[in-house]
Short mmCIF file of C-alpha atoms in Angstrom, two decimals:
data_model
loop_
_atom_site.label_atom_id
_atom_site.label_comp_id
_atom_site.label_asym_id
_atom_site.label_seq_id
_atom_site.Cartn_x
_atom_site.Cartn_y
_atom_site.Cartn_z
CA UNK A 1116 0.00 0.00 0.00
CA UNK A 1117 1.53 3.37 -1.02
CA UNK A 1118 1.93 6.37 1.25
CA UNK A 1119 -1.09 8.22 -0.20
CA UNK A 1120 -3.38 5.27 0.51
CA UNK A 1121 -2.00 4.99 4.05
CA UNK A 1122 -2.57 8.71 4.57
CA UNK A 1123 -6.19 8.43 3.43
CA UNK A 1124 -6.79 5.41 5.68
CA UNK A 1125 -5.25 7.38 8.57
CA UNK A 1126 -7.24 10.59 8.01
CA UNK A 1127 -10.69 9.58 6.76
CA UNK A 1128 -11.96 7.57 9.80
CA UNK A 1129 -11.08 10.36 12.29
CA UNK A 1130 -12.67 12.97 10.00
CA UNK A 1131 -15.85 10.89 9.78
CA UNK A 1132 -15.95 10.63 13.55
CA UNK A 1133 -15.44 14.41 13.84
CA UNK A 1134 -18.31 14.97 11.38
CA UNK A 1135 -20.47 12.65 13.55
CA UNK A 1136 -19.94 14.90 16.59
CA UNK A 1137 -20.13 18.12 14.58
CA UNK A 1138 -23.63 17.16 13.38
CA UNK A 1139 -24.74 16.42 16.94
CA UNK A 1140 -23.43 19.60 18.57
CA UNK A 1141 -25.78 22.58 18.87
CA UNK A 1142 -24.29 25.84 17.51
CA UNK A 1143 -21.11 24.04 16.46
CA UNK A 1144 -18.11 26.11 15.28
CA UNK A 1145 -17.41 26.37 11.57
CA UNK A 1146 -16.04 23.29 9.79
CA UNK A 1147 -12.96 25.34 8.79
CA UNK A 1148 -12.13 26.04 12.45
CA UNK A 1149 -12.56 22.37 13.29
CA UNK A 1150 -10.32 21.37 10.38
CA UNK A 1151 -7.65 23.78 11.66
CA UNK A 1152 -7.87 22.21 15.12
CA UNK A 1153 -7.68 18.76 13.50
CA UNK A 1154 -4.43 19.74 11.76
CA UNK A 1155 -3.04 21.26 14.97
CA UNK A 1156 -3.88 17.98 16.72
CA UNK A 1157 -1.89 16.06 14.08
CA UNK A 1158 1.07 18.43 14.58
CA UNK A 1159 0.86 17.89 18.34
CA UNK A 1160 1.13 14.17 17.65
CA UNK A 1161 4.48 14.68 15.94
CA UNK A 1162 5.61 16.88 18.84
CA UNK A 1163 4.59 14.17 21.31
CA UNK A 1164 6.48 11.57 19.28
CA UNK A 1165 9.63 13.70 19.33
CA UNK A 1166 9.34 14.25 23.09
CA UNK A 1167 8.86 10.53 23.70
CA UNK A 1168 11.95 9.71 21.64
CA UNK A 1169 13.96 12.30 23.58
CA UNK A 1170 12.85 10.89 26.92
CA UNK A 1171 13.69 7.36 25.75
CA UNK A 1172 17.20 8.47 24.72
CA UNK A 1173 17.82 10.20 28.05
CA UNK A 1174 16.42 7.25 30.02
CA UNK A 1175 18.60 4.78 28.10
CA UNK A 1176 21.67 6.86 28.90
CA UNK A 1177 20.92 6.57 32.61
CA UNK A 1178 19.53 3.02 32.97
CA UNK A 1179 18.86 0.04 30.72
CA UNK A 1180 15.44 1.42 29.86
CA UNK A 1181 14.82 -1.01 27.00
CA UNK A 1182 15.34 -3.99 29.32
CA UNK A 1183 13.11 -2.49 32.01
CA UNK A 1184 10.24 -2.12 29.52
CA UNK A 1185 10.22 -5.85 28.74
CA UNK A 1186 8.57 -6.58 32.10
CA UNK A 1187 4.92 -5.81 32.76
CA UNK A 1188 5.84 -3.46 35.62
CA UNK A 1189 8.36 -1.62 33.43
CA UNK A 1190 5.91 -1.26 30.56
CA UNK A 1191 3.24 0.02 32.98
CA UNK A 1192 5.70 2.52 34.45
CA UNK A 1193 6.50 3.85 30.97
CA UNK A 1194 2.81 4.38 30.22
CA UNK A 1195 2.23 6.21 33.51
CA UNK A 1196 5.25 8.52 33.54
CA UNK A 1197 6.11 8.97 29.84
CA UNK A 1198 3.38 8.13 27.31
CA UNK A 1199 0.27 9.29 29.18
CA UNK A 1200 1.63 12.65 30.44
CA UNK A 1201 3.39 13.58 27.17
CA UNK A 1202 0.49 12.72 24.85
CA UNK A 1203 -2.21 14.25 27.02
CA UNK A 1204 0.01 17.29 27.66
CA UNK A 1205 0.58 17.88 23.94
CA UNK A 1206 -3.14 17.56 23.21
CA UNK A 1207 -3.96 19.96 26.05
CA UNK A 1208 -1.50 22.55 24.71
CA UNK A 1209 -2.90 22.06 21.19
CA UNK A 1210 -6.35 23.05 22.48
CA UNK A 1211 -5.36 25.86 24.86
CA UNK A 1212 -3.24 27.84 22.36
CA UNK A 1213 -5.91 28.27 19.63
CA UNK A 1214 -8.68 28.68 22.22
CA UNK A 1215 -6.76 31.58 23.82
CA UNK A 1216 -6.39 33.09 20.34
CA UNK A 1217 -10.10 32.78 19.53
CA UNK A 1218 -11.06 33.98 23.01
CA UNK A 1219 -9.68 37.43 22.20
CA UNK A 1220 -12.49 37.93 19.66
CA UNK A 1221 -15.25 35.57 20.87
CA UNK A 1222 -16.64 34.25 24.09
CA UNK A 1223 -16.46 30.57 23.28
CA UNK A 1224 -19.24 28.26 24.40
CA UNK A 1225 -18.42 25.26 26.59
CA UNK A 1226 -19.63 23.01 23.77
CA UNK A 1227 -17.30 24.77 21.29
CA UNK A 1228 -14.22 24.16 23.44
CA UNK A 1229 -15.31 20.57 23.97
CA UNK A 1230 -15.69 20.04 20.22
CA UNK A 1231 -12.28 21.67 19.66
CA UNK A 1232 -10.88 19.08 22.07
CA UNK A 1233 -12.43 16.25 20.07
CA UNK A 1234 -11.03 17.72 16.84
CA UNK A 1235 -7.50 17.94 18.27
CA UNK A 1236 -7.71 14.42 19.68
CA UNK A 1237 -8.86 13.03 16.32
CA UNK A 1238 -6.05 14.87 14.52
CA UNK A 1239 -3.66 13.28 17.01
CA UNK A 1240 -5.22 9.90 16.17
CA UNK A 1241 -4.74 10.46 12.43
CA UNK A 1242 -1.04 11.20 12.95
CA UNK A 1243 -0.64 8.15 15.18
CA UNK A 1244 -2.41 5.92 12.66
CA UNK A 1245 -0.11 7.09 9.87
CA UNK A 1246 3.04 6.50 11.96
CA UNK A 1247 1.91 2.99 12.92
CA UNK A 1248 1.04 2.03 9.34
CA UNK A 1249 4.14 3.50 7.72
CA UNK A 1250 6.28 1.42 10.07
CA UNK A 1251 4.01 -1.62 9.81
CA UNK A 1252 3.60 -1.96 13.59
CA UNK A 1253 -0.22 -2.22 13.77
CA UNK A 1254 -2.95 -3.69 11.53
CA UNK A 1255 -5.26 -1.23 9.80
CA UNK A 1256 -8.33 -2.82 11.40
CA UNK A 1257 -7.06 -2.31 14.95
CA UNK A 1258 -6.25 1.34 14.37
CA UNK A 1259 -9.64 2.05 12.74
CA UNK A 1260 -11.43 0.49 15.72
CA UNK A 1261 -9.34 2.65 18.07
CA UNK A 1262 -10.28 5.89 16.25
CA UNK A 1263 -12.31 7.45 19.12
CA UNK A 1264 -10.01 6.48 22.01
CA UNK A 1265 -7.96 9.71 22.16
CA UNK A 1266 -11.23 11.68 22.23
CA UNK A 1267 -12.43 9.49 25.07
CA UNK A 1268 -9.20 10.12 27.00
CA UNK A 1269 -9.33 13.90 26.49
CA UNK A 1270 -13.05 14.35 27.27
CA UNK A 1271 -12.65 15.20 31.01
CA UNK A 1272 -10.13 18.02 30.56
CA UNK A 1273 -11.95 19.22 27.42
CA UNK A 1274 -15.07 19.60 29.56
CA UNK A 1275 -13.09 21.36 32.31
CA UNK A 1276 -11.51 23.74 29.79
CA UNK A 1277 -14.94 24.55 28.37
CA UNK A 1278 -16.23 25.51 31.81
CA UNK A 1279 -13.16 27.61 32.51
CA UNK A 1280 -13.14 29.59 29.27
CA UNK A 1281 -16.92 30.12 29.13
CA UNK A 1282 -17.02 31.43 32.69
CA UNK A 1283 -16.76 35.20 32.96
CA UNK A 1284 -14.62 34.79 36.08
CA UNK A 1285 -11.43 32.73 36.19
CA UNK A 1286 -11.92 30.98 39.52
CA UNK A 1287 -9.19 28.96 41.24
CA UNK A 1288 -11.53 25.99 41.56
CA UNK A 1289 -11.99 25.95 37.77
CA UNK A 1290 -8.21 25.83 37.25
CA UNK A 1291 -7.99 23.04 39.81
CA UNK A 1292 -10.72 21.17 37.92
CA UNK A 1293 -8.59 21.31 34.74
CA UNK A 1294 -5.58 19.80 36.54
CA UNK A 1295 -7.70 17.08 38.17
CA UNK A 1296 -9.38 16.24 34.86
CA UNK A 1297 -6.01 16.15 33.06
CA UNK A 1298 -4.56 13.75 35.63
CA UNK A 1299 -7.67 11.60 35.23
CA UNK A 1300 -7.07 11.49 31.46
CA UNK A 1301 -3.39 10.62 31.92
CA UNK A 1302 -4.25 7.74 34.25
CA UNK A 1303 -6.97 6.26 32.02
CA UNK A 1304 -4.83 6.74 28.90
CA UNK A 1305 -2.04 4.75 30.54
CA UNK A 1306 -4.48 2.15 31.86
CA UNK A 1307 -5.97 1.48 28.42
CA UNK A 1308 -2.47 1.03 26.96
CA UNK A 1309 -1.58 -1.36 29.79
CA UNK A 1310 -4.73 -3.44 29.34
CA UNK A 1311 -4.27 -3.62 25.57
CA UNK A 1312 -0.71 -4.90 26.04
CA UNK A 1313 -1.49 -7.40 28.81
CA UNK A 1314 -2.24 -10.19 26.28
CA UNK A 1315 1.47 -10.72 25.56
CA UNK A 1316 2.29 -11.54 29.19
CA UNK A 1317 1.74 -14.90 30.91
CA UNK A 1318 -1.27 -15.65 33.09
CA UNK A 1319 -2.76 -14.26 35.26
CA UNK A 1320 -1.65 -10.90 33.79
CA UNK A 1321 -3.08 -11.81 30.37
CA UNK A 1322 -6.56 -12.06 31.91
CA UNK A 1323 -6.50 -8.27 32.31
CA UNK A 1324 -7.08 -8.06 28.56
CA UNK A 1325 -10.71 -9.08 29.07
CA UNK A 1326 -11.26 -5.80 30.94
CA UNK A 1327 -10.19 -3.67 27.96
CA UNK A 1328 -13.37 -3.53 25.87
CA UNK A 1329 -15.78 -3.12 28.82
CA UNK A 1330 -13.56 -0.29 30.03
CA UNK A 1331 -13.50 1.33 26.58
CA UNK A 1332 -17.29 1.07 26.46
CA UNK A 1333 -17.47 2.95 29.77
CA UNK A 1334 -15.10 5.64 28.47
CA UNK A 1335 -17.32 6.09 25.42
CA UNK A 1336 -20.36 6.37 27.70
CA UNK A 1337 -18.54 9.06 29.71
CA UNK A 1338 -17.75 10.97 26.50
CA UNK A 1339 -21.43 10.89 25.52
CA UNK A 1340 -22.53 12.06 28.97
CA UNK A 1341 -20.10 14.98 28.93
CA UNK A 1342 -21.31 15.95 25.45
CA UNK A 1343 -24.86 16.14 26.83
CA UNK A 1344 -23.70 18.25 29.78
CA UNK A 1345 -21.89 20.84 27.66
CA UNK A 1346 -25.06 21.27 25.60
CA UNK A 1347 -27.24 21.72 28.68
CA UNK A 1348 -29.10 18.44 28.23
CA UNK A 1349 -30.19 16.22 31.09
CA UNK A 1350 -27.76 13.35 31.72
CA UNK A 1351 -28.98 9.85 30.90
CA UNK A 1352 -29.96 8.35 34.25
CA UNK A 1353 -29.52 4.63 34.87
CA UNK A 1354 -29.38 4.55 38.69
CA UNK A 1355 -32.71 5.75 40.06
CA UNK A 1356 -33.42 3.67 43.17
CA UNK A 1357 -34.16 5.30 46.54
CA UNK A 1358 -32.92 2.49 48.75
CA UNK A 1359 -29.25 1.61 48.93
CA UNK A 1360 -30.12 -2.00 48.11
CA UNK A 1361 -31.83 -0.91 44.87
CA UNK A 1362 -28.92 1.33 43.93
CA UNK A 1363 -26.37 -1.45 44.50
CA UNK A 1364 -28.48 -3.76 42.33
CA UNK A 1365 -28.66 -1.18 39.55
CA UNK A 1366 -24.89 -0.56 39.72
CA UNK A 1367 -24.37 -4.30 39.40
CA UNK A 1368 -26.57 -4.32 36.30
CA UNK A 1369 -24.55 -1.46 34.78
CA UNK A 1370 -21.36 -3.44 35.38
CA UNK A 1371 -23.03 -6.44 33.75
CA UNK A 1372 -23.99 -4.28 30.74
CA UNK A 1373 -20.37 -3.19 30.33
CA UNK A 1374 -19.12 -6.78 30.56
CA UNK A 1375 -21.69 -8.07 28.06
CA UNK A 1376 -21.43 -5.16 25.63
CA UNK A 1377 -17.65 -4.89 25.85
CA UNK A 1378 -17.09 -8.56 25.22
CA UNK A 1379 -19.63 -8.54 22.38
CA UNK A 1380 -17.46 -5.91 20.68
CA UNK A 1381 -14.36 -7.87 21.64
CA UNK A 1382 -15.78 -11.02 20.03
CA UNK A 1383 -16.39 -9.19 16.74
CA UNK A 1384 -12.90 -7.69 16.94
CA UNK A 1385 -11.27 -11.12 17.38
CA UNK A 1386 -13.39 -12.53 14.56
CA UNK A 1387 -12.31 -9.71 12.23
CA UNK A 1388 -8.66 -10.35 13.08
CA UNK A 1389 -9.04 -14.04 12.28
CA UNK A 1390 -10.78 -13.68 8.93
CA UNK A 1391 -9.13 -10.48 7.60
CA UNK A 1392 -6.07 -12.32 6.16
CA UNK A 1393 -8.30 -14.70 4.20
CA UNK A 1394 -9.23 -14.09 0.53
CA UNK A 1395 -12.82 -13.00 0.05
CA UNK A 1396 -13.77 -16.22 -1.77
CA UNK A 1397 -12.73 -18.36 1.21
CA UNK A 1398 -15.20 -16.62 3.50
CA UNK A 1399 -18.02 -18.44 1.69
CA UNK A 1400 -16.58 -21.90 2.25
CA UNK A 1401 -19.01 -23.89 4.38
CA UNK A 1402 -16.89 -24.38 7.50
CA UNK A 1403 -15.57 -20.81 7.55
CA UNK A 1404 -18.97 -19.31 6.75
CA UNK A 1405 -20.70 -21.19 9.57
CA UNK A 1406 -17.88 -20.27 11.98
CA UNK A 1407 -18.35 -16.59 11.12
CA UNK A 1408 -22.13 -16.88 11.45
CA UNK A 1409 -21.83 -18.59 14.84
CA UNK A 1410 -19.40 -16.00 16.24
CA UNK A 1411 -21.49 -13.08 14.97
CA UNK A 1412 -24.65 -14.61 16.44
CA UNK A 1413 -22.95 -15.06 19.82
CA UNK A 1414 -21.72 -11.46 19.88
CA UNK A 1415 -25.13 -10.18 18.81
CA UNK A 1416 -26.83 -12.14 21.59
CA UNK A 1417 -24.50 -10.63 24.18
CA UNK A 1418 -25.03 -7.15 22.73
CA UNK A 1419 -28.83 -7.49 22.60
CA UNK A 1420 -28.93 -8.75 26.20
CA UNK A 1421 -26.85 -5.74 27.30
CA UNK A 1422 -29.20 -3.42 25.39
CA UNK A 1423 -32.31 -4.98 27.00
CA UNK A 1424 -30.85 -4.48 30.49
CA UNK A 1425 -30.00 -0.88 29.54
CA UNK A 1426 -33.61 -0.28 28.40
CA UNK A 1427 -34.87 -1.80 31.64
CA UNK A 1428 -32.81 0.67 33.71
CA UNK A 1429 -33.86 3.59 31.50
CA UNK A 1430 -37.55 2.71 31.91
CA UNK A 1431 -37.15 2.51 35.69
CA UNK A 1432 -35.57 5.98 35.70
CA UNK A 1433 -38.30 7.42 33.44
CA UNK A 1434 -41.11 6.03 35.60
CA UNK A 1435 -39.51 7.46 38.73
CA UNK A 1436 -39.07 10.88 37.08
CA UNK A 1437 -42.68 10.83 35.80
CA UNK A 1438 -44.23 10.05 39.20
CA UNK A 1439 -42.15 12.54 41.17
#
């Protein structure tokens, strides 16, 4: 695959995801502004890559950093102290600088700053996709599936920035909220990387990989909830019980939804990895076709069950709100 094709594969999925959120955001900024933020996000990705290389060089001059990273603890340490802080820091700077520039002429809405954050994060994703594919270190399918993850990481500090810049007063508590939200993003960014890498280690560490997709599903849910908040919409309520026993039961059901839904997505992901190397004609061979059908049916059953439990909790919350 030539470099132009790789570039298109790297850029088009993030742009489609940005369009998806642009269409859903009330009074969204102009597409040209979002495209500029997207490009700035891609540039911040190259800056982050350069900083990571510099830190690696310095660390290797002090200790045998490459050897340390081979262990699970060493890899986890690298994600917590190098990858997470640098990447989230570069994305944060890539949002703050243009927002400060625009703020001189406009009073930006909270939703505008939040959408700027998504645009920067998706530009960062496009750069990362291109780097991975040029060096052949990740399959195209895996990177396409991971398109929204940087947006999901950045959502908390994007929300905090929106509150800070929209407020007429620059309160200390709002600045503290930005720092807290950024640290939250750094931690979850590192945690996702750790969970996604846990498969290569022996048991019981490899079992951590089963937590990845339920956790990603929760991060996506958090992104959606924050999007509703910045637009002044009521949050989607799933826990509505009065008694502590009812609330614990509903929290358990939410955890069950995440496990079912996450592993339904995980099942489809594993299936796609297995069949993607095969020629198209082989997919219609009887044994392969029935294997695909069986795996898809299993994942759909898990997903439908998770959706039914979700609807059950939503109906409970609606009935409670109606009779109040």
